Short mmCIF file of N, CA and C and ligand atoms in Angstrom, two decimals:
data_model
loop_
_atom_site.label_atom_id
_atom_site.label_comp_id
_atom_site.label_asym_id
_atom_site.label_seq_id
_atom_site.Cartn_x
_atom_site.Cartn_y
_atom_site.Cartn_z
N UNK A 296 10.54 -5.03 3.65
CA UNK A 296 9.42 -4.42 2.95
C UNK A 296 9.97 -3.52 1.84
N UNK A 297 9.56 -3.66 0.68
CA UNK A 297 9.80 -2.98 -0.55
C UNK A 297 8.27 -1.89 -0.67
N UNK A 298 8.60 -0.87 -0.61
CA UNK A 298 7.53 0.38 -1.11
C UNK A 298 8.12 1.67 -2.45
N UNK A 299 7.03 1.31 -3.15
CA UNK A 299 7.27 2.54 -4.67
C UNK A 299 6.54 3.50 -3.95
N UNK A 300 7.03 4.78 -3.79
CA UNK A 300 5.69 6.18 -3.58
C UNK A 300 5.28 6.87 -4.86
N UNK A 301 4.07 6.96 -5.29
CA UNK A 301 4.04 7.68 -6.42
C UNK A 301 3.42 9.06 -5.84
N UNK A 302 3.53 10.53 -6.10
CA UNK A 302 2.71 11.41 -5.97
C UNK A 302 2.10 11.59 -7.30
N UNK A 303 0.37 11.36 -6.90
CA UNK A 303 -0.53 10.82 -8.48
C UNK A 303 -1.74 12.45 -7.89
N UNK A 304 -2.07 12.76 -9.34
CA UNK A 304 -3.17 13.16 -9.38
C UNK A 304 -4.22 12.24 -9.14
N UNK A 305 -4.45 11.14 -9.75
CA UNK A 305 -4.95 10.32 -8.86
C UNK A 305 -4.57 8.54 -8.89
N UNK A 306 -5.30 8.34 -8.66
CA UNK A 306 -4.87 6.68 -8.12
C UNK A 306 -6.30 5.74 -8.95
N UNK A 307 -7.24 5.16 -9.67
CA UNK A 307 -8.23 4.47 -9.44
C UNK A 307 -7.78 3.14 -10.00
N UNK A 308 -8.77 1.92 -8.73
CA UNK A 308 -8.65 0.41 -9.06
C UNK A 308 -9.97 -0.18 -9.38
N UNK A 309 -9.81 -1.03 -10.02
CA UNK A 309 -11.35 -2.30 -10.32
C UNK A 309 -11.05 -3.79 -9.91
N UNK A 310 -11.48 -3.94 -9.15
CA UNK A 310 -11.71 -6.01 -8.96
C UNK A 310 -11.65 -6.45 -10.33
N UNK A 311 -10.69 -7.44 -10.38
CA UNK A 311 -11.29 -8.30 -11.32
C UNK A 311 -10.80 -9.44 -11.04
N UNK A 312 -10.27 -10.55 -11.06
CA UNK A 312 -10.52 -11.93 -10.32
C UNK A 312 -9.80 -11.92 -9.27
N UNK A 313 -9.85 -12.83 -8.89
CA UNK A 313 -8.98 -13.55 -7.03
C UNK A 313 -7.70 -13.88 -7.97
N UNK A 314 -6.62 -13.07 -6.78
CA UNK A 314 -4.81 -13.61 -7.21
C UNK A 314 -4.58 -14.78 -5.99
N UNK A 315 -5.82 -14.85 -4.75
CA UNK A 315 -5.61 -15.90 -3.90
C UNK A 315 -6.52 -16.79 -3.89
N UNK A 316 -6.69 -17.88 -3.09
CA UNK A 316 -8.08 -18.97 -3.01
C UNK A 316 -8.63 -17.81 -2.14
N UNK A 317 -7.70 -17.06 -1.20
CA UNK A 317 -8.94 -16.50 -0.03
C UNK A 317 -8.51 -15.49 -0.07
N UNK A 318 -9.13 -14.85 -0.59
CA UNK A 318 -8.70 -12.97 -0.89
C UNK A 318 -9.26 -12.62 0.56
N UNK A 319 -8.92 -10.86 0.41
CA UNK A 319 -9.65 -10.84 1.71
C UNK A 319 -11.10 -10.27 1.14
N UNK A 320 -12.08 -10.44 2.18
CA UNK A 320 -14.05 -10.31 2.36
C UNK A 320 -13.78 -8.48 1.46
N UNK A 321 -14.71 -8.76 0.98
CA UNK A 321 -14.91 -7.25 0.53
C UNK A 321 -16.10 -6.78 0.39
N UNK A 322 -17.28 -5.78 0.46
CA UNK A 322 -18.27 -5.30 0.01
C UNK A 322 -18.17 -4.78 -0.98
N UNK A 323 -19.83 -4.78 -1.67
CA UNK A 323 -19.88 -4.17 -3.16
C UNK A 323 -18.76 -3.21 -3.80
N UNK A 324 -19.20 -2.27 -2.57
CA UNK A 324 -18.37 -0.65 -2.61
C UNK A 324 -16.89 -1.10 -2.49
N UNK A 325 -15.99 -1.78 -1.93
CA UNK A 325 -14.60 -1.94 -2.04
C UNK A 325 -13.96 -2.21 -3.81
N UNK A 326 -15.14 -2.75 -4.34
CA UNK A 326 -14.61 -3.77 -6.07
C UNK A 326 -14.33 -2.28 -6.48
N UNK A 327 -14.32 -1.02 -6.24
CA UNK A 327 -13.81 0.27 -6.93
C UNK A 327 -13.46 1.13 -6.01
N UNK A 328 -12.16 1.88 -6.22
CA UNK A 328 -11.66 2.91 -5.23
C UNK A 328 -10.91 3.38 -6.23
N UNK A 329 -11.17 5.09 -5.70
CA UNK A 329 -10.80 6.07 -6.69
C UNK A 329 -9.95 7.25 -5.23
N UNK A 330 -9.10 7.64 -5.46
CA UNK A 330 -8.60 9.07 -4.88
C UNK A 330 -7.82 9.93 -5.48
N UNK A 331 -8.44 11.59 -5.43
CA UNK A 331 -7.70 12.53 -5.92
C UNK A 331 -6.48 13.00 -5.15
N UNK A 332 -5.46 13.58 -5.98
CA UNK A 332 -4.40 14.32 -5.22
C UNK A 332 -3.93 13.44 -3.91
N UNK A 333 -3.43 12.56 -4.47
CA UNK A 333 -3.03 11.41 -3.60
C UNK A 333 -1.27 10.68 -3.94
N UNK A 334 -0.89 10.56 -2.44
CA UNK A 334 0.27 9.67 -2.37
C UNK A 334 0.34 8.12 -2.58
N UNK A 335 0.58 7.19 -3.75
CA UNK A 335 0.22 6.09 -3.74
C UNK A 335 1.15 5.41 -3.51
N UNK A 336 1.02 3.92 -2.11
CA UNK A 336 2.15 3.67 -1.98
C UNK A 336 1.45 2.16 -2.52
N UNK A 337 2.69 1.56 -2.89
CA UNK A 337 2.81 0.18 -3.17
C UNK A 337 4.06 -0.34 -2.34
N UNK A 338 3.12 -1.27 -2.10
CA UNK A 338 3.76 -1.87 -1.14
C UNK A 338 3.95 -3.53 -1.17
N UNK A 339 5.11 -4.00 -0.99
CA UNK A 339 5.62 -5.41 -1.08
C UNK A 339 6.05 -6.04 0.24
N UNK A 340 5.11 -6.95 0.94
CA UNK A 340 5.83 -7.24 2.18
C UNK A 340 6.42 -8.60 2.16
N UNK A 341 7.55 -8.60 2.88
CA UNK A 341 8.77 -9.39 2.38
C UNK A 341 9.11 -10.50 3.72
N UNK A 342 9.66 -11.26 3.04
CA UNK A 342 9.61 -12.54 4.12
C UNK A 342 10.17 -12.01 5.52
N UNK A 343 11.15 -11.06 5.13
CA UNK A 343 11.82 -10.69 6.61
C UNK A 343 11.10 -9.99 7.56
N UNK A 344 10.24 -9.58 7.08
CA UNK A 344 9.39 -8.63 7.89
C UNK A 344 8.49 -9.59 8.96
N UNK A 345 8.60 -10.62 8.96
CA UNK A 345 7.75 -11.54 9.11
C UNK A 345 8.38 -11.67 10.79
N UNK A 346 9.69 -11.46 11.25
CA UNK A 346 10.72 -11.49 12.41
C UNK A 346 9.98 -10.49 13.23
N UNK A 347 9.65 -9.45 12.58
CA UNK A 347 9.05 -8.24 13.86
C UNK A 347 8.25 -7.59 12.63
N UNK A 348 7.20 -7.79 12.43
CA UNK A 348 6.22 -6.86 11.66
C UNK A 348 5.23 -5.74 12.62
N UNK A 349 5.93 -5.37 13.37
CA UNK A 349 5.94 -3.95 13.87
C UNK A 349 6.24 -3.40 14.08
N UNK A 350 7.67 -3.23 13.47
CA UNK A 350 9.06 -2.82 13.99
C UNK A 350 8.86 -2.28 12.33
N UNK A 351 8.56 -3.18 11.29
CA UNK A 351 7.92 -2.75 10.15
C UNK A 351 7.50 -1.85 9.58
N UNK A 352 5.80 -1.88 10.55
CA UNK A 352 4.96 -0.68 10.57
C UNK A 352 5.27 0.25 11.00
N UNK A 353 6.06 0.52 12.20
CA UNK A 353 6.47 1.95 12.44
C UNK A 353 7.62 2.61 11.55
N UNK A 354 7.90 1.96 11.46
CA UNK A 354 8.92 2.46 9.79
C UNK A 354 8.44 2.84 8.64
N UNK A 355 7.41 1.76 8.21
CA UNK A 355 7.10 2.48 7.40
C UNK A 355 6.48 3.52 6.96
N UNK A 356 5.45 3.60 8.12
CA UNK A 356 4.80 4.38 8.45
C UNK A 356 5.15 5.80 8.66
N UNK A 357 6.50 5.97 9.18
CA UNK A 357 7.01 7.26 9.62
C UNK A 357 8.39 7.63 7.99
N UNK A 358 8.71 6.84 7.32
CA UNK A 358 8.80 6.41 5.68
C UNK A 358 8.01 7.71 4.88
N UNK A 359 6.68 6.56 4.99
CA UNK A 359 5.50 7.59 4.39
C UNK A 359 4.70 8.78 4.63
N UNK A 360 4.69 9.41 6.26
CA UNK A 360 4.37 10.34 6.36
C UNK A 360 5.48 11.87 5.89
N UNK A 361 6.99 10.89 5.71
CA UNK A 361 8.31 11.59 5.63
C UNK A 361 7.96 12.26 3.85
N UNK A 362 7.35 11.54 3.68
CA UNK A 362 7.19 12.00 1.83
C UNK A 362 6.28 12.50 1.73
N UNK A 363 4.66 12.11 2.12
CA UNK A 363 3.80 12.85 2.52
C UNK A 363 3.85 14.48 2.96
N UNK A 364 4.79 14.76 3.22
CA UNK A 364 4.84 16.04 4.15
C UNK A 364 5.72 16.38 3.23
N UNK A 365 6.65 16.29 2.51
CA UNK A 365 7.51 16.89 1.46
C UNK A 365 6.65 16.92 0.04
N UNK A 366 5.70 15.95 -0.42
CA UNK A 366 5.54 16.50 -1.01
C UNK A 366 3.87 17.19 -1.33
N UNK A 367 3.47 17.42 0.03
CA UNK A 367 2.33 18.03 0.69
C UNK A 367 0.70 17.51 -0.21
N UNK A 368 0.90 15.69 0.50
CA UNK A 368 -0.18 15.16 0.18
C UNK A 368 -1.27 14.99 1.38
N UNK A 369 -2.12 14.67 1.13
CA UNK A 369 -3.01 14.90 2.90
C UNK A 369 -3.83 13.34 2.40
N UNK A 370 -3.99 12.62 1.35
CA UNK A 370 -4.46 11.89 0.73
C UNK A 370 -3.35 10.42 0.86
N UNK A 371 -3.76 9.37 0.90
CA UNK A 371 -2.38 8.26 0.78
C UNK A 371 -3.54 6.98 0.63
N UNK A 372 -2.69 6.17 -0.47
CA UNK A 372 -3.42 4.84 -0.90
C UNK A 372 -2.48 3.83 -0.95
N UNK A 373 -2.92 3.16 0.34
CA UNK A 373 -2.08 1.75 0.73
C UNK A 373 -2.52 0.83 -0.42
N UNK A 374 -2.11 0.46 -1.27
CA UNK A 374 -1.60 -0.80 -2.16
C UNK A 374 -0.85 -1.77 -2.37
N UNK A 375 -1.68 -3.05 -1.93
CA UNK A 375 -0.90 -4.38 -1.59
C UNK A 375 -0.33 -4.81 -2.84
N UNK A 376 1.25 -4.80 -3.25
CA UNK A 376 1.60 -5.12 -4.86
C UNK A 376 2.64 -5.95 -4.36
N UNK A 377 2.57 -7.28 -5.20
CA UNK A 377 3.06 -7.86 -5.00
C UNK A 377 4.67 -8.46 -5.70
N UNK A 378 4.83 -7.15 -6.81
CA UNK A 378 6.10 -7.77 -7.15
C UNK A 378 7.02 -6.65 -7.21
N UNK A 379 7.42 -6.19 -5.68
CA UNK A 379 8.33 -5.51 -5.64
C UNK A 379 9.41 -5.86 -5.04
N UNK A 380 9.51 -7.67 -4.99
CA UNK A 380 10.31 -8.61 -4.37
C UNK A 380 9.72 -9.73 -4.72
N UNK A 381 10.90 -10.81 -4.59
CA UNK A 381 10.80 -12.22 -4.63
C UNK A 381 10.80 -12.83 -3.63
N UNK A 382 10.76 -11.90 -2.45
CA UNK A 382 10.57 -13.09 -1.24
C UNK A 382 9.64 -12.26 -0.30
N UNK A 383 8.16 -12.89 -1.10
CA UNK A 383 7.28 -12.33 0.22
C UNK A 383 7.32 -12.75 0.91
N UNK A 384 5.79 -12.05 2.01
CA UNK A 384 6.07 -12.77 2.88
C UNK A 384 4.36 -13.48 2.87
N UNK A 385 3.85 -14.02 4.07
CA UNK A 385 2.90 -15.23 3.85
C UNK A 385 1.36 -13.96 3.83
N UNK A 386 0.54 -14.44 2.79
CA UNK A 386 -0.61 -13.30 2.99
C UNK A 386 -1.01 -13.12 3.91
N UNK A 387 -1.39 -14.03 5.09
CA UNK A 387 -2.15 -13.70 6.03
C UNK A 387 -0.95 -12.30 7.20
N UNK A 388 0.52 -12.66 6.94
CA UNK A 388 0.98 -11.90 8.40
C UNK A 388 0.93 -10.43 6.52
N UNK A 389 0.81 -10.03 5.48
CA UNK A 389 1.50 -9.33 4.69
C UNK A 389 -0.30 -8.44 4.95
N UNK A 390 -1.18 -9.11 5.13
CA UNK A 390 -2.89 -8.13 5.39
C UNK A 390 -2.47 -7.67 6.66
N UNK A 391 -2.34 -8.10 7.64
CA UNK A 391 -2.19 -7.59 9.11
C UNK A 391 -1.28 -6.44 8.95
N UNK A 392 0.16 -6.28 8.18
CA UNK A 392 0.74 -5.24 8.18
C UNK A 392 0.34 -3.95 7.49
N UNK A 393 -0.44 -4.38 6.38
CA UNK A 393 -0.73 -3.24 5.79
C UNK A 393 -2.12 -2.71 6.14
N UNK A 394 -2.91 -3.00 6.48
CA UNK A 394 -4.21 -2.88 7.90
C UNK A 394 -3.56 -1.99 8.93
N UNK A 395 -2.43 -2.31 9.77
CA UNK A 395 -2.18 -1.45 10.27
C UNK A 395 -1.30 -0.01 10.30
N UNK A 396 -0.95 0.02 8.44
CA UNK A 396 -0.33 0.70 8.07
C UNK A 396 -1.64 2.11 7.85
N UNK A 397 -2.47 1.16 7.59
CA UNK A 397 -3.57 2.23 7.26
C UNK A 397 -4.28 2.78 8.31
N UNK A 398 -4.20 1.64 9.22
CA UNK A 398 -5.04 2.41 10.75
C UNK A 398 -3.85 3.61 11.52
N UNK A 399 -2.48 3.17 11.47
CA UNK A 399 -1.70 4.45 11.87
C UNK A 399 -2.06 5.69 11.11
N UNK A 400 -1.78 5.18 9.96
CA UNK A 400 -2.19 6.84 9.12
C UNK A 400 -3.31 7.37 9.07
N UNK A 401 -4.59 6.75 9.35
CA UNK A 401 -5.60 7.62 9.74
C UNK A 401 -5.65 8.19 11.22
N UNK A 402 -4.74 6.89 12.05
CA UNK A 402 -4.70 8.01 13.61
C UNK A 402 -3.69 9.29 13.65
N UNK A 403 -3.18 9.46 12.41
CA UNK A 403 -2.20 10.92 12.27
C UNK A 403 -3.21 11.90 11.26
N UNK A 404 -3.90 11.32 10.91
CA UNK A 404 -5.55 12.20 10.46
C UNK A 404 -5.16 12.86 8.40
N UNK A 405 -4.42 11.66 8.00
CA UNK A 405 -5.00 11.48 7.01
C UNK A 405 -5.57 11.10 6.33
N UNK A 406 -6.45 11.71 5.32
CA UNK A 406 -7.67 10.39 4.25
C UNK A 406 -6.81 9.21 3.68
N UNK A 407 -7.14 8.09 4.21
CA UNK A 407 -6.43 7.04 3.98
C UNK A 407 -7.35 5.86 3.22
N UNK A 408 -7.10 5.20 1.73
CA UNK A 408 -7.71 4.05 1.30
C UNK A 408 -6.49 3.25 1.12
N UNK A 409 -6.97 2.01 1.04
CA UNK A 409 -6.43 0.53 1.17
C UNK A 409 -6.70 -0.40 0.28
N UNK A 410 -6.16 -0.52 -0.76
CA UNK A 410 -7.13 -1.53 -1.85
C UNK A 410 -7.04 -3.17 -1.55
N UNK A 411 -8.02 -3.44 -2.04
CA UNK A 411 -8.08 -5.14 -1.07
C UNK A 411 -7.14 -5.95 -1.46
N UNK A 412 -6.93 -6.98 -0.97
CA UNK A 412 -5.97 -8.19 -0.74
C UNK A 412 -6.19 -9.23 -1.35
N UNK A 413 -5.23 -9.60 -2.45
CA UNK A 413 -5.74 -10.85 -3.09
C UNK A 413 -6.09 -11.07 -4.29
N UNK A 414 -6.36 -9.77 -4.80
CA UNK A 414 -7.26 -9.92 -6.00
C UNK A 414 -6.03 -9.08 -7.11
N UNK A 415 -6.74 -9.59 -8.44
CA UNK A 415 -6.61 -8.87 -9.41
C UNK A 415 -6.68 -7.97 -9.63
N UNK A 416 -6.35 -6.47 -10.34
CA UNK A 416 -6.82 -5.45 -9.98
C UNK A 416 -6.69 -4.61 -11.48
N UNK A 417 -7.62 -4.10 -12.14
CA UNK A 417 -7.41 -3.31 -13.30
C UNK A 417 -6.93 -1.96 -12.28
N UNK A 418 -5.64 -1.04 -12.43
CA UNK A 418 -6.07 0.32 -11.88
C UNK A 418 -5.27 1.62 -13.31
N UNK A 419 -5.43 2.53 -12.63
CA UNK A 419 -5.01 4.01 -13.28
C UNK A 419 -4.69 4.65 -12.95
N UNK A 420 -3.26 5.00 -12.83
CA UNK A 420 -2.62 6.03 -12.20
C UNK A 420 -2.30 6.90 -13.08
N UNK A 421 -2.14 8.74 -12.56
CA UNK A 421 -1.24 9.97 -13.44
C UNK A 421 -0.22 10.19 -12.11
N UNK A 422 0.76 9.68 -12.35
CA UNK A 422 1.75 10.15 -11.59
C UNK A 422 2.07 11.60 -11.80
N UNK A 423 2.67 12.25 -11.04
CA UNK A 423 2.37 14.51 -11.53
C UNK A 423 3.94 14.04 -12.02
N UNK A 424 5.02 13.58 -11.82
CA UNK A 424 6.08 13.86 -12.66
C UNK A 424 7.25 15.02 -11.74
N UNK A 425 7.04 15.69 -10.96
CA UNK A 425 7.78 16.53 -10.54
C UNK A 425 8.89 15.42 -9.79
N UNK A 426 10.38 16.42 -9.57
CA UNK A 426 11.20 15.27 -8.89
C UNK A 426 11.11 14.64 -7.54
N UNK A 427 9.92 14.88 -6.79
CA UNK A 427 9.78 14.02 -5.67
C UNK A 427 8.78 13.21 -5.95
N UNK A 428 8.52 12.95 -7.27
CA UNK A 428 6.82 12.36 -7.84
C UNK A 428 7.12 10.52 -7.69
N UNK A 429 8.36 10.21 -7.78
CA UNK A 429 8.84 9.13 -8.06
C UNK A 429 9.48 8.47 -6.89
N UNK A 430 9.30 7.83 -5.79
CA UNK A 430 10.04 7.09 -4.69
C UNK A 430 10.21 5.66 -4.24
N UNK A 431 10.96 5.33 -3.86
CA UNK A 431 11.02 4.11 -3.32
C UNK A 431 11.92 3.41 -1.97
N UNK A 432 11.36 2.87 -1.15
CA UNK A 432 11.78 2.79 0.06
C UNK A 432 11.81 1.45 0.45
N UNK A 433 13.19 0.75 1.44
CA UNK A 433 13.47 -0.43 1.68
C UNK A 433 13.45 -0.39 3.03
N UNK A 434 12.77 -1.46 3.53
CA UNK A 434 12.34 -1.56 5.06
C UNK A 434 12.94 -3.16 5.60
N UNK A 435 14.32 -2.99 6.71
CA UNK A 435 14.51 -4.70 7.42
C UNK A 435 14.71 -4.26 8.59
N UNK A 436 13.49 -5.00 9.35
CA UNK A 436 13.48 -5.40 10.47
C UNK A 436 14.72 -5.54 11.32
N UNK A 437 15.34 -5.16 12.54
CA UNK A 437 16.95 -5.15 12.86
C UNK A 437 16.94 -6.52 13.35
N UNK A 438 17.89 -6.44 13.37
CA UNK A 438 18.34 -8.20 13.81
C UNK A 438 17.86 -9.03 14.93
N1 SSA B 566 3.60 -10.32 0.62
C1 SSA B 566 2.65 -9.61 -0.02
N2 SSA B 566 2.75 -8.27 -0.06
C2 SSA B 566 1.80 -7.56 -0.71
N3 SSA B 566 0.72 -8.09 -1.32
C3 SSA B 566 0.59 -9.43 -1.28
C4 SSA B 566 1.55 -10.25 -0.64
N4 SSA B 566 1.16 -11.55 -0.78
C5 SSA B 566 0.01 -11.53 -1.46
N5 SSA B 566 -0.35 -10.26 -1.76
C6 SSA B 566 -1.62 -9.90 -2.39
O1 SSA B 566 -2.15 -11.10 -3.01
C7 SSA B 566 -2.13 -10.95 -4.44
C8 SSA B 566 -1.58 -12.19 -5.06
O2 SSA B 566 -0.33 -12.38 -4.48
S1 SSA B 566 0.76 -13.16 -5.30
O3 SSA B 566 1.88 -13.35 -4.47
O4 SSA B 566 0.97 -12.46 -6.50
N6 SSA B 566 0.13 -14.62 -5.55
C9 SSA B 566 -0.48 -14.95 -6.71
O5 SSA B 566 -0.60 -14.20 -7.62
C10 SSA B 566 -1.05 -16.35 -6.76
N7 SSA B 566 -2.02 -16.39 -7.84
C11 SSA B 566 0.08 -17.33 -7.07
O6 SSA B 566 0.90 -17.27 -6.03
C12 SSA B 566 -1.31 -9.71 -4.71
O7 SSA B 566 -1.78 -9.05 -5.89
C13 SSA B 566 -1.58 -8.88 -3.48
O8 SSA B 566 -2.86 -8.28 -3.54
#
């Protein structure tokens, strides 16, 4: 798993076409998500992860609360991006991981959004620029 952390004033996305035949289901309200004072992670899930993708999630997970807490965000926006590697992994096991990336971090009781799967996405980020504003983290599954 390949993850960029940005610490953003904020984060906002817009739908705009399908990047799959089968994105994932979304309601009205999902085609826009906006958060202030937020940790934005992007996230790339990678073929290897595919061996133990929960061995994954708890990594990454404990990854992102590690930056979270340094650089005292209470806010975090899971973002499925897909070119932070050349060897993803298959959409359907790459939604399941990041679903439960987001359900851990709300059971540690932060405001957590998730932007949908599949699609195109106009967004807008202000990254704040300070030296922990900028991160990136590599996640393999052990042997
Ligand atoms: N392994 C993955 N990790 C993260 N996001 C993924 C992954 N696979 C697919 N996605 C999601 O699906 C969208 C499209 O994925 S993609 O790999 O770029 N595929 C395409 O663009 C297709 N149009 C051609 O393959 C991405 O924008 C992202 O939302």
């Amino acid at each position: 798993m390949r993850m960029l952390l940005i610490h953003a004033d904020y984060l906002e996305y817009e739908i705009r076409d399908k990047a799959l035949k089968n994105p994932e289901p979304i309601s009205d309200e999902q085609r826009k998500g906006r958060l202030d004072e937020v940790l934005a992670v992007f996230i790339s899930v990678e073929k290897v992860d595919e061996t133990n993708p929960e061995e994954v999630v708890e990594e990454a997970v404990t990854e992102i609360e590690d930056v979270a807490k340094q650089v005292k965000a209470e806010r975090i926006f899971v973002y499925p991006f897909a070119h932070l590697s050349s060897e993803l992994a298959k959409p359907d096991v790459a939604l399941e991981v990041l679903k439960k990336i987001e359900e851990k971090l709300k059971e540690k009781g932060y405001e957590v959004k998730r932007a949908p799967f599949g699609y195109y996405k106009a967004f807008k980020l202000s990254c704040k620029g300070h030296p922990l504003a900028e991160l990136s983290r590599t996640i393999v599954p052990e042997e």
